[in-house]
Amino acid sequence: MKLPSFIQIYNELIAIPTISSVTNDKIDCPNKELIDKLANWFAELGFKISLVSVPNTRNKYNLLATYSNDSNHTKGGLLLSGHTDTVPFDEGLWSKNPFKVTEVDNKWYGLGTADMKGFFAFILDALRDIDLKTLNKPLHILATADEEITMAGAAYFAQNTQLQPDCTIIGEPTSLIPIRAHKGFTANVIRVIGKSGHSSDPEKGINAIEVMHLVIGKLLELKQTLKEQYHNNSFAVPYPTMNLGMIKGGDAANRICGCCELLLDIRVLPEIDANSLYDLVCNTLKPIMDRYPNRIQVENEVDPIGGYECQKEEPALKEVEKLLNQTAETVNYSTEAPFLNQIAPTIVLGPGSIEQAHQPDEFVSMDYLKPTKIAIESLIKRFCL
């Protein structure tokens, strides 16, 4: 089987719905069709293929494709990684077909063109012009599941792999600027269980909105404490941030509110353990919990995602900066880097802009086509030859 053209590969990847949704299983899609397609293409190029079912997902898979001319294929070389899923889309806000690559004004539109199924098309296209038999270090391609919701695919891979590459590249849309660090985050649901009743006699009830008012006051104190205690000038926003993202409670003006919920987002610097934030929030709210026993619940909406940092002095990072003639930067959004950085120095680098990610009419500018292919070829030759 001969590989299809670059645009056909791109189109076939975009045409397969691979939406991830943690809240709506009706729109959550399996990724097996896309994984099988990638497996066939990489197998055609001589890669050895491993497909692994990822636990705690709705029957989704990781793909690892490896090309090695050495019997010891676990050490050294390069790992190119991307996720196979996309976010949901609002059909009413898209002016193009999200499952077809549409070219308009030097842009390729489609769901996943930038974030980030298109990265696999760039890899395959670059490999056409490389004689893989000349590689003296292994080249690995990783395609993961569920990055957009739980990052279960990357987490499972990092926990179980024996690979020790010299460098990992995650092809998220960074405008081809290398990214060496990003913040971690946690999302908490805080629920106040009050006691409902008629508003004419407030003392007979416990108003959940009023208790939540006390909760918010304590959280804002924590927000200020985090800002004062932690600082990292590598980031544009150099301190941890807290966002009160959603609140809901009550059902009538003449009824004491019986339940109030708050969604909370905390973004932390890489040096802060994201897993510690749950206890930090609970300890902050302890005085109110003691005042209202068994009426305040704190839950993780999703498992915390740690921050990540590839040190400036890391040789692999310096090589990537030299190859691209670009100084690495930091960002506030999250990727799979905290997991893959456990096994190798990891840099986030890919075509397209993060400004188009998760947006209606997502696109990748065609200006990235040639430089991305050159960048991938250069990375493979540097780390695998």
PDB file of N, CA, C and O in Angstrom, residues 15 54 61 81 83 89 99 119 129 151-152 177 231 237 252 256 287 304 352:
ATOM      1  N   ALA A  15     -11.845  13.436   8.972  1.00  0.00           N
ATOM      2  CA  ALA A  15     -13.170  12.881   8.663  1.00  0.00           C
ATOM      3  C   ALA A  15     -13.679  11.920   9.733  1.00  0.00           C
ATOM      4  O   ALA A  15     -14.885  11.655   9.806  1.00  0.00           O
ATOM      5  N   VAL A  54      -6.785   1.472  26.675  1.00  0.00           N
ATOM      6  CA  VAL A  54      -6.505   2.347  27.809  1.00  0.00           C
ATOM      7  C   VAL A  54      -7.584   2.169  28.879  1.00  0.00           C
ATOM      8  O   VAL A  54      -8.769   2.404  28.610  1.00  0.00           O
ATOM      9  N   TYR A  61      -7.965   3.601  22.673  1.00  0.00           N
ATOM     10  CA  TYR A  61      -6.674   2.954  22.493  1.00  0.00           C
ATOM     11  C   TYR A  61      -5.547   3.971  22.348  1.00  0.00           C
ATOM     12  O   TYR A  61      -5.743   5.088  21.854  1.00  0.00           O
ATOM     13  N   SER A  81       4.814  12.695  19.649  1.00  0.00           N
ATOM     14  CA  SER A  81       3.554  12.318  20.303  1.00  0.00           C
ATOM     15  C   SER A  81       2.436  13.293  19.994  1.00  0.00           C
ATOM     16  O   SER A  81       2.661  14.503  19.851  1.00  0.00           O
ATOM     17  N   HIS A  83      -2.238  13.590  20.531  1.00  0.00           N
ATOM     18  CA  HIS A  83      -3.478  12.958  20.972  1.00  0.00           C
ATOM     19  C   HIS A  83      -4.452  12.836  19.803  1.00  0.00           C
ATOM     20  O   HIS A  83      -4.461  13.664  18.884  1.00  0.00           O
ATOM     21  N   PHE A  89     -18.001  20.137  19.434  1.00  0.00           N
ATOM     22  CA  PHE A  89     -18.156  21.361  18.637  1.00  0.00           C
ATOM     23  C   PHE A  89     -19.625  21.783  18.641  1.00  0.00           C
ATOM     24  O   PHE A  89     -20.522  20.948  18.776  1.00  0.00           O
ATOM     25  N   PHE A  99     -15.821  18.011   9.801  1.00  0.00           N
ATOM     26  CA  PHE A  99     -15.219  16.717   9.505  1.00  0.00           C
ATOM     27  C   PHE A  99     -14.715  16.637   8.061  1.00  0.00           C
ATOM     28  O   PHE A  99     -14.652  15.568   7.463  1.00  0.00           O
ATOM     29  N   PHE A 119      -1.200  16.788  13.147  1.00  0.00           N
ATOM     30  CA  PHE A 119       0.226  16.570  13.397  1.00  0.00           C
ATOM     31  C   PHE A 119       0.674  15.219  12.859  1.00  0.00           C
ATOM     32  O   PHE A 119       1.807  15.086  12.366  1.00  0.00           O
ATOM     33  N   ASP A 129      10.452  11.397   2.864  1.00  0.00           N
ATOM     34  CA  ASP A 129      11.740  11.868   2.330  1.00  0.00           C
ATOM     35  C   ASP A 129      12.917  11.463   3.207  1.00  0.00           C
ATOM     36  O   ASP A 129      14.011  12.018   3.072  1.00  0.00           O
ATOM     37  N   MET A 151      -6.702  12.835  30.101  1.00  0.00           N
ATOM     38  CA  MET A 151      -5.302  12.512  29.776  1.00  0.00           C
ATOM     39  C   MET A 151      -4.960  11.077  30.167  1.00  0.00           C
ATOM     40  O   MET A 151      -3.807  10.739  30.452  1.00  0.00           O
ATOM     41  N   ALA A 152      -5.961  10.214  30.139  1.00  0.00           N
ATOM     42  CA  ALA A 152      -5.774   8.822  30.564  1.00  0.00           C
ATOM     43  C   ALA A 152      -4.761   8.094  29.684  1.00  0.00           C
ATOM     44  O   ALA A 152      -3.990   7.258  30.172  1.00  0.00           O
ATOM     45  N   ILE A 177       6.802  27.357  17.979  1.00  0.00           N
ATOM     46  CA  ILE A 177       7.679  27.877  19.017  1.00  0.00           C
ATOM     47  C   ILE A 177       7.823  26.798  20.088  1.00  0.00           C
ATOM     48  O   ILE A 177       6.814  26.288  20.585  1.00  0.00           O
ATOM     49  N   HIS A 231       6.076  32.532  43.072  1.00  0.00           N
ATOM     50  CA  HIS A 231       6.394  33.420  41.947  1.00  0.00           C
ATOM     51  C   HIS A 231       7.365  32.715  41.015  1.00  0.00           C
ATOM     52  O   HIS A 231       8.313  32.079  41.463  1.00  0.00           O
ATOM     53  N   VAL A 237       1.964  35.152  33.452  1.00  0.00           N
ATOM     54  CA  VAL A 237       1.259  35.342  34.727  1.00  0.00           C
ATOM     55  C   VAL A 237       2.080  34.571  35.752  1.00  0.00           C
ATOM     56  O   VAL A 237       1.959  33.339  35.854  1.00  0.00           O
ATOM     57  N   ALA A 252     -36.226  29.734  44.065  1.00  0.00           N
ATOM     58  CA  ALA A 252     -37.315  30.703  44.181  1.00  0.00           C
ATOM     59  C   ALA A 252     -36.931  31.773  45.192  1.00  0.00           C
ATOM     60  O   ALA A 252     -36.180  31.510  46.145  1.00  0.00           O
ATOM     61  N   ILE A 256     -35.889  29.289  51.154  1.00  0.00           N
ATOM     62  CA  ILE A 256     -34.507  29.222  51.634  1.00  0.00           C
ATOM     63  C   ILE A 256     -33.734  28.227  50.768  1.00  0.00           C
ATOM     64  O   ILE A 256     -34.174  27.093  50.559  1.00  0.00           O
ATOM     65  N   PRO A 287     -12.647  25.972  58.927  1.00  0.00           N
ATOM     66  CA  PRO A 287     -13.443  26.710  59.916  1.00  0.00           C
ATOM     67  C   PRO A 287     -14.935  26.744  59.598  1.00  0.00           C
ATOM     68  O   PRO A 287     -15.775  26.661  60.502  1.00  0.00           O
ATOM     69  N   PRO A 304      -6.428  15.933  39.135  1.00  0.00           N
ATOM     70  CA  PRO A 304      -5.507  17.062  38.931  1.00  0.00           C
ATOM     71  C   PRO A 304      -4.446  16.747  37.886  1.00  0.00           C
ATOM     72  O   PRO A 304      -3.984  15.604  37.771  1.00  0.00           O
ATOM     73  N   GLY A 352       0.344  25.477  13.764  1.00  0.00           N
ATOM     74  CA  GLY A 352      -0.927  26.093  14.109  1.00  0.00           C
ATOM     75  C   GLY A 352      -0.826  26.881  15.393  1.00  0.00           C
ATOM     76  O   GLY A 352       0.159  26.800  16.131  1.00  0.00           O
TER      77      GLY A 352
END
